[in-house]
Short mmCIF file of N, CA and C in Angstrom, two decimals:
data_model
loop_
_atom_site.label_atom_id
_atom_site.label_comp_id
_atom_site.label_asym_id
_atom_site.label_seq_id
_atom_site.Cartn_x
_atom_site.Cartn_y
_atom_site.Cartn_z
N MET U 979 -3.04 196.94 222.46
CA MET U 979 -2.91 197.10 221.02
C MET U 979 -3.24 198.54 220.63
N GLN U 980 -2.46 199.08 219.75
CA GLN U 980 -2.66 200.45 219.31
C GLN U 980 -3.90 200.54 218.43
N ALA U 981 -4.70 201.57 218.66
CA ALA U 981 -5.90 201.77 217.85
C ALA U 981 -5.50 202.05 216.41
N LYS U 982 -6.24 201.48 215.48
CA LYS U 982 -5.94 201.65 214.06
C LYS U 982 -6.02 203.12 213.67
N GLY U 983 -4.97 203.57 212.98
CA GLY U 983 -4.96 204.93 212.49
C GLY U 983 -4.40 205.95 213.45
N THR U 984 -4.06 205.56 214.69
CA THR U 984 -3.50 206.52 215.63
C THR U 984 -1.99 206.61 215.42
N LYS U 985 -1.42 207.70 215.92
CA LYS U 985 0.01 207.91 215.77
C LYS U 985 0.67 208.01 217.14
N ALA U 986 0.31 207.12 218.05
CA ALA U 986 0.90 207.13 219.38
C ALA U 986 2.39 206.82 219.29
N LEU U 987 3.16 207.47 220.14
CA LEU U 987 4.58 207.20 220.21
C LEU U 987 4.80 205.80 220.77
N PHE U 988 5.96 205.23 220.47
CA PHE U 988 6.30 203.87 220.88
C PHE U 988 7.34 203.95 221.98
N ALA U 989 7.07 203.33 223.13
CA ALA U 989 7.99 203.38 224.26
C ALA U 989 8.51 201.98 224.58
N VAL U 990 9.72 201.96 225.11
CA VAL U 990 10.38 200.72 225.48
C VAL U 990 10.91 200.87 226.90
N ILE U 991 10.66 199.86 227.72
CA ILE U 991 11.23 199.82 229.07
C ILE U 991 12.06 198.55 229.15
N ALA U 992 13.35 198.74 229.39
CA ALA U 992 14.28 197.62 229.54
C ALA U 992 14.96 197.74 230.90
N GLN U 993 15.12 196.60 231.58
CA GLN U 993 15.73 196.63 232.90
C GLN U 993 16.83 195.59 233.01
N PHE U 994 17.88 195.97 233.72
CA PHE U 994 19.05 195.12 233.88
C PHE U 994 19.43 195.06 235.35
N GLU U 995 19.66 193.86 235.86
CA GLU U 995 20.18 193.67 237.21
C GLU U 995 21.69 193.54 237.09
N ILE U 996 22.39 194.53 237.63
CA ILE U 996 23.82 194.66 237.46
C ILE U 996 24.57 193.85 238.52
N LYS U 997 25.69 193.24 238.11
CA LYS U 997 26.53 192.51 239.06
C LYS U 997 27.14 193.49 240.06
N PRO U 998 27.35 193.04 241.30
CA PRO U 998 27.98 193.92 242.29
C PRO U 998 29.33 194.44 241.77
N GLY U 999 29.54 195.73 241.97
CA GLY U 999 30.78 196.37 241.56
C GLY U 999 30.86 196.74 240.09
N MET U 1000 29.82 196.45 239.31
CA MET U 1000 29.85 196.71 237.87
C MET U 1000 28.93 197.86 237.45
N ARG U 1001 28.31 198.52 238.41
CA ARG U 1001 27.32 199.56 238.10
C ARG U 1001 27.91 200.69 237.25
N GLU U 1002 29.04 201.24 237.65
CA GLU U 1002 29.61 202.38 236.92
C GLU U 1002 30.05 201.98 235.51
N ALA U 1003 30.61 200.79 235.36
CA ALA U 1003 31.01 200.31 234.03
C ALA U 1003 29.77 200.14 233.14
N PHE U 1004 28.69 199.60 233.71
CA PHE U 1004 27.46 199.43 232.94
C PHE U 1004 26.89 200.79 232.55
N LEU U 1005 26.83 201.72 233.50
CA LEU U 1005 26.28 203.04 233.22
C LEU U 1005 27.08 203.77 232.14
N ALA U 1006 28.38 203.57 232.11
CA ALA U 1006 29.21 204.23 231.09
C ALA U 1006 28.84 203.75 229.69
N ILE U 1007 28.67 202.45 229.50
CA ILE U 1007 28.32 201.97 228.16
C ILE U 1007 26.86 202.28 227.83
N ALA U 1008 26.01 202.32 228.86
CA ALA U 1008 24.61 202.69 228.64
C ALA U 1008 24.50 204.14 228.20
N ARG U 1009 25.27 205.02 228.82
CA ARG U 1009 25.25 206.44 228.45
C ARG U 1009 25.70 206.64 227.00
N GLU U 1010 26.71 205.89 226.58
CA GLU U 1010 27.16 206.00 225.20
C GLU U 1010 26.03 205.60 224.24
N ASP U 1011 25.35 204.51 224.53
CA ASP U 1011 24.24 204.07 223.68
C ASP U 1011 23.12 205.11 223.68
N ALA U 1012 22.78 205.62 224.86
CA ALA U 1012 21.69 206.61 224.95
C ALA U 1012 22.03 207.89 224.19
N ARG U 1013 23.25 208.39 224.37
CA ARG U 1013 23.66 209.61 223.67
C ARG U 1013 23.58 209.45 222.16
N HIS U 1014 24.12 208.34 221.66
CA HIS U 1014 24.09 208.10 220.21
C HIS U 1014 22.65 207.89 219.72
N SER U 1015 21.84 207.24 220.51
CA SER U 1015 20.46 206.99 220.09
C SER U 1015 19.73 208.31 219.83
N VAL U 1016 19.83 209.24 220.78
CA VAL U 1016 19.14 210.53 220.64
C VAL U 1016 19.80 211.40 219.58
N ALA U 1017 21.13 211.40 219.52
CA ALA U 1017 21.84 212.28 218.58
C ALA U 1017 21.80 211.78 217.14
N ASP U 1018 21.86 210.46 216.95
CA ASP U 1018 22.05 209.90 215.62
C ASP U 1018 20.79 209.32 214.98
N GLU U 1019 19.75 209.13 215.76
CA GLU U 1019 18.53 208.51 215.25
C GLU U 1019 17.40 209.52 215.25
N PRO U 1020 16.93 209.95 214.07
CA PRO U 1020 15.85 210.93 214.03
C PRO U 1020 14.57 210.43 214.70
N GLY U 1021 14.37 209.13 214.75
CA GLY U 1021 13.14 208.59 215.35
C GLY U 1021 13.21 208.34 216.84
N CYS U 1022 14.38 208.55 217.45
CA CYS U 1022 14.52 208.37 218.90
C CYS U 1022 14.34 209.74 219.57
N LEU U 1023 13.26 209.89 220.31
CA LEU U 1023 12.94 211.17 220.95
C LEU U 1023 13.50 211.30 222.36
N GLN U 1024 13.67 210.16 223.01
CA GLN U 1024 14.05 210.19 224.43
C GLN U 1024 14.70 208.87 224.78
N PHE U 1025 15.76 208.92 225.60
CA PHE U 1025 16.41 207.71 226.09
C PHE U 1025 16.93 208.03 227.47
N ASP U 1026 16.17 207.66 228.48
CA ASP U 1026 16.52 207.93 229.87
C ASP U 1026 17.10 206.68 230.50
N ILE U 1027 18.11 206.87 231.34
CA ILE U 1027 18.71 205.79 232.12
C ILE U 1027 18.37 206.10 233.57
N CYS U 1028 17.61 205.22 234.21
CA CYS U 1028 17.08 205.49 235.54
C CYS U 1028 17.59 204.48 236.56
N THR U 1029 17.86 204.97 237.77
CA THR U 1029 18.27 204.12 238.88
C THR U 1029 17.50 204.56 240.12
N SER U 1030 17.61 203.77 241.19
CA SER U 1030 16.97 204.16 242.45
C SER U 1030 17.86 203.79 243.63
N ASP U 1031 17.66 204.51 244.73
CA ASP U 1031 18.40 204.19 245.95
C ASP U 1031 17.96 202.85 246.53
N GLU U 1032 16.68 202.49 246.32
CA GLU U 1032 16.15 201.27 246.89
C GLU U 1032 16.73 200.01 246.23
N GLU U 1033 17.02 200.10 244.94
CA GLU U 1033 17.61 198.98 244.20
C GLU U 1033 18.79 199.51 243.38
N PRO U 1034 19.92 199.76 244.03
CA PRO U 1034 21.03 200.41 243.33
C PRO U 1034 21.62 199.60 242.18
N ASP U 1035 21.42 198.31 242.17
CA ASP U 1035 21.96 197.49 241.10
C ASP U 1035 20.93 197.17 240.02
N LEU U 1036 19.81 197.90 240.01
CA LEU U 1036 18.81 197.78 238.96
C LEU U 1036 18.86 199.05 238.12
N VAL U 1037 19.07 198.88 236.81
CA VAL U 1037 19.10 200.01 235.89
C VAL U 1037 17.95 199.85 234.91
N THR U 1038 17.17 200.91 234.74
CA THR U 1038 16.01 200.91 233.86
C THR U 1038 16.22 201.90 232.74
N PHE U 1039 15.98 201.45 231.52
CA PHE U 1039 15.98 202.34 230.35
C PHE U 1039 14.54 202.67 230.02
N TYR U 1040 14.26 203.94 229.77
CA TYR U 1040 12.96 204.38 229.27
C TYR U 1040 13.23 205.10 227.96
N GLU U 1041 12.82 204.49 226.87
CA GLU U 1041 13.11 204.99 225.54
C GLU U 1041 11.80 205.32 224.82
N VAL U 1042 11.78 206.43 224.09
CA VAL U 1042 10.59 206.82 223.34
C VAL U 1042 10.99 207.05 221.88
N TYR U 1043 10.24 206.42 220.99
CA TYR U 1043 10.48 206.50 219.55
C TYR U 1043 9.24 207.02 218.84
N MET U 1044 9.44 207.59 217.68
CA MET U 1044 8.31 208.09 216.88
C MET U 1044 7.36 206.97 216.48
N SER U 1045 7.88 205.74 216.36
CA SER U 1045 7.06 204.62 215.90
C SER U 1045 7.79 203.32 216.19
N ARG U 1046 7.10 202.22 215.98
CA ARG U 1046 7.73 200.91 216.09
C ARG U 1046 8.83 200.78 215.03
N ALA U 1047 8.60 201.33 213.86
CA ALA U 1047 9.61 201.28 212.79
C ALA U 1047 10.89 202.01 213.22
N ALA U 1048 10.75 203.12 213.92
CA ALA U 1048 11.92 203.85 214.40
C ALA U 1048 12.69 203.01 215.42
N PHE U 1049 11.96 202.30 216.28
CA PHE U 1049 12.63 201.40 217.23
C PHE U 1049 13.32 200.26 216.48
N ASP U 1050 12.65 199.70 215.49
CA ASP U 1050 13.26 198.63 214.71
C ASP U 1050 14.55 199.11 214.05
N ALA U 1051 14.58 200.36 213.59
CA ALA U 1051 15.80 200.93 213.01
C ALA U 1051 16.89 201.04 214.08
N HIS U 1052 16.50 201.39 215.30
CA HIS U 1052 17.45 201.46 216.43
C HIS U 1052 18.15 200.12 216.62
N LEU U 1053 17.43 199.04 216.43
CA LEU U 1053 18.00 197.70 216.65
C LEU U 1053 19.14 197.39 215.69
N GLU U 1054 19.25 198.14 214.60
CA GLU U 1054 20.27 197.91 213.58
C GLU U 1054 21.45 198.87 213.67
N THR U 1055 21.51 199.70 214.71
CA THR U 1055 22.55 200.72 214.78
C THR U 1055 23.87 200.19 215.34
N PRO U 1056 24.98 200.79 214.92
CA PRO U 1056 26.27 200.35 215.44
C PRO U 1056 26.45 200.60 216.94
N HIS U 1057 25.86 201.69 217.46
CA HIS U 1057 26.01 201.94 218.89
C HIS U 1057 25.27 200.90 219.73
N LEU U 1058 24.13 200.42 219.26
CA LEU U 1058 23.45 199.36 220.00
C LEU U 1058 24.24 198.06 219.89
N ALA U 1059 24.81 197.79 218.75
CA ALA U 1059 25.64 196.59 218.59
C ALA U 1059 26.81 196.61 219.59
N ARG U 1060 27.43 197.79 219.75
CA ARG U 1060 28.53 197.91 220.73
C ARG U 1060 28.03 197.65 222.14
N PHE U 1061 26.87 198.22 222.48
CA PHE U 1061 26.30 198.01 223.82
C PHE U 1061 26.02 196.53 224.04
N LYS U 1062 25.39 195.88 223.06
CA LYS U 1062 25.05 194.45 223.19
C LYS U 1062 26.29 193.58 223.35
N GLN U 1063 27.38 193.99 222.76
CA GLN U 1063 28.62 193.24 222.87
C GLN U 1063 29.25 193.41 224.26
N LYS U 1064 29.12 194.60 224.83
CA LYS U 1064 29.82 194.92 226.08
C LYS U 1064 29.05 194.60 227.35
N PHE U 1065 27.70 194.62 227.33
CA PHE U 1065 26.98 194.54 228.61
C PHE U 1065 26.87 193.15 229.25
N PRO U 1066 26.84 192.04 228.50
CA PRO U 1066 26.57 190.75 229.17
C PRO U 1066 27.45 190.40 230.37
N PRO U 1067 28.77 190.65 230.35
CA PRO U 1067 29.55 190.30 231.54
C PRO U 1067 29.31 191.21 232.74
N LEU U 1068 28.57 192.29 232.54
CA LEU U 1068 28.33 193.25 233.62
C LEU U 1068 27.02 193.02 234.37
N ILE U 1069 26.17 192.13 233.87
CA ILE U 1069 24.84 191.96 234.46
C ILE U 1069 24.63 190.53 234.97
N ASN U 1070 23.67 190.43 235.90
CA ASN U 1070 23.19 189.11 236.33
C ASN U 1070 21.97 188.70 235.53
N VAL U 1071 21.07 189.67 235.27
CA VAL U 1071 19.80 189.38 234.60
C VAL U 1071 19.40 190.53 233.70
N GLU U 1072 18.94 190.20 232.51
CA GLU U 1072 18.26 191.16 231.65
C GLU U 1072 16.78 190.81 231.75
N ARG U 1073 16.00 191.69 232.37
CA ARG U 1073 14.57 191.42 232.55
C ARG U 1073 13.83 191.52 231.22
N PRO U 1074 12.64 190.92 231.14
CA PRO U 1074 11.86 191.04 229.90
C PRO U 1074 11.59 192.50 229.54
N VAL U 1075 11.71 192.81 228.27
CA VAL U 1075 11.48 194.16 227.77
C VAL U 1075 9.98 194.39 227.62
N HIS U 1076 9.54 195.59 227.96
CA HIS U 1076 8.13 195.97 227.81
C HIS U 1076 8.01 196.97 226.67
N PHE U 1077 7.04 196.75 225.79
CA PHE U 1077 6.76 197.64 224.67
C PHE U 1077 5.40 198.28 224.91
N LEU U 1078 5.35 199.61 224.77
CA LEU U 1078 4.14 200.36 225.09
C LEU U 1078 3.85 201.40 224.02
N PHE U 1079 2.60 201.81 223.92
CA PHE U 1079 2.22 202.95 223.11
C PHE U 1079 1.88 204.09 224.07
N CYS U 1080 2.39 205.27 223.81
CA CYS U 1080 2.16 206.44 224.66
C CYS U 1080 0.84 207.08 224.26
N GLU U 1081 -0.15 207.00 225.11
CA GLU U 1081 -1.46 207.58 224.85
C GLU U 1081 -1.49 209.06 225.20
N HIS U 1082 -0.57 209.49 226.07
CA HIS U 1082 -0.43 210.91 226.42
C HIS U 1082 1.02 211.10 226.83
N THR U 1083 1.63 212.20 226.42
CA THR U 1083 3.01 212.48 226.78
C THR U 1083 3.14 213.90 227.30
N HIS U 1084 4.25 214.18 227.95
CA HIS U 1084 4.52 215.54 228.41
C HIS U 1084 4.61 216.50 227.23
N ARG U 1085 4.98 215.99 226.07
CA ARG U 1085 5.06 216.86 224.88
C ARG U 1085 3.67 217.43 224.56
N GLU U 1086 2.64 216.61 224.69
CA GLU U 1086 1.28 217.09 224.43
C GLU U 1086 0.90 218.16 225.43
N ALA U 1087 1.27 217.96 226.69
CA ALA U 1087 0.95 218.96 227.72
C ALA U 1087 1.69 220.26 227.44
N LEU U 1088 2.93 220.18 227.02
CA LEU U 1088 3.69 221.39 226.69
C LEU U 1088 3.10 222.11 225.49
N ASP U 1089 2.69 221.35 224.47
CA ASP U 1089 2.08 221.94 223.28
C ASP U 1089 0.79 222.66 223.64
N ALA U 1090 0.03 222.12 224.59
CA ALA U 1090 -1.25 222.70 224.96
C ALA U 1090 -1.09 224.03 225.71
N THR U 1091 0.06 224.20 226.39
CA THR U 1091 0.26 225.42 227.17
C THR U 1091 0.94 226.52 226.38
N GLY U 1092 1.40 226.21 225.22
CA GLY U 1092 1.87 227.31 224.47
C GLY U 1092 3.11 227.30 223.77
#
């Protein structure tokens, strides 16, 4: 739980297990959502799409928002609606989403160095 009165950033981790042969199609629609999220939403600071060699059919989103309210606004965007419409036939499983508060970020480290 976030400490009362703090302004920690709000992070979201979402993971998808992609059907065999559907990775590139999934990544294409994910990239569109990520690009629009960062470009069109003032409260979306970061939207990374991550993969690994060990689990090539697992795609992880790491998203950072100014606040929970900014994330809630993201849920109402047309680009997310398009993504939600297109992704279900491309995946086997949508894993439970994790919601986090960022207690320290690279932005703080950069600010401290100058």
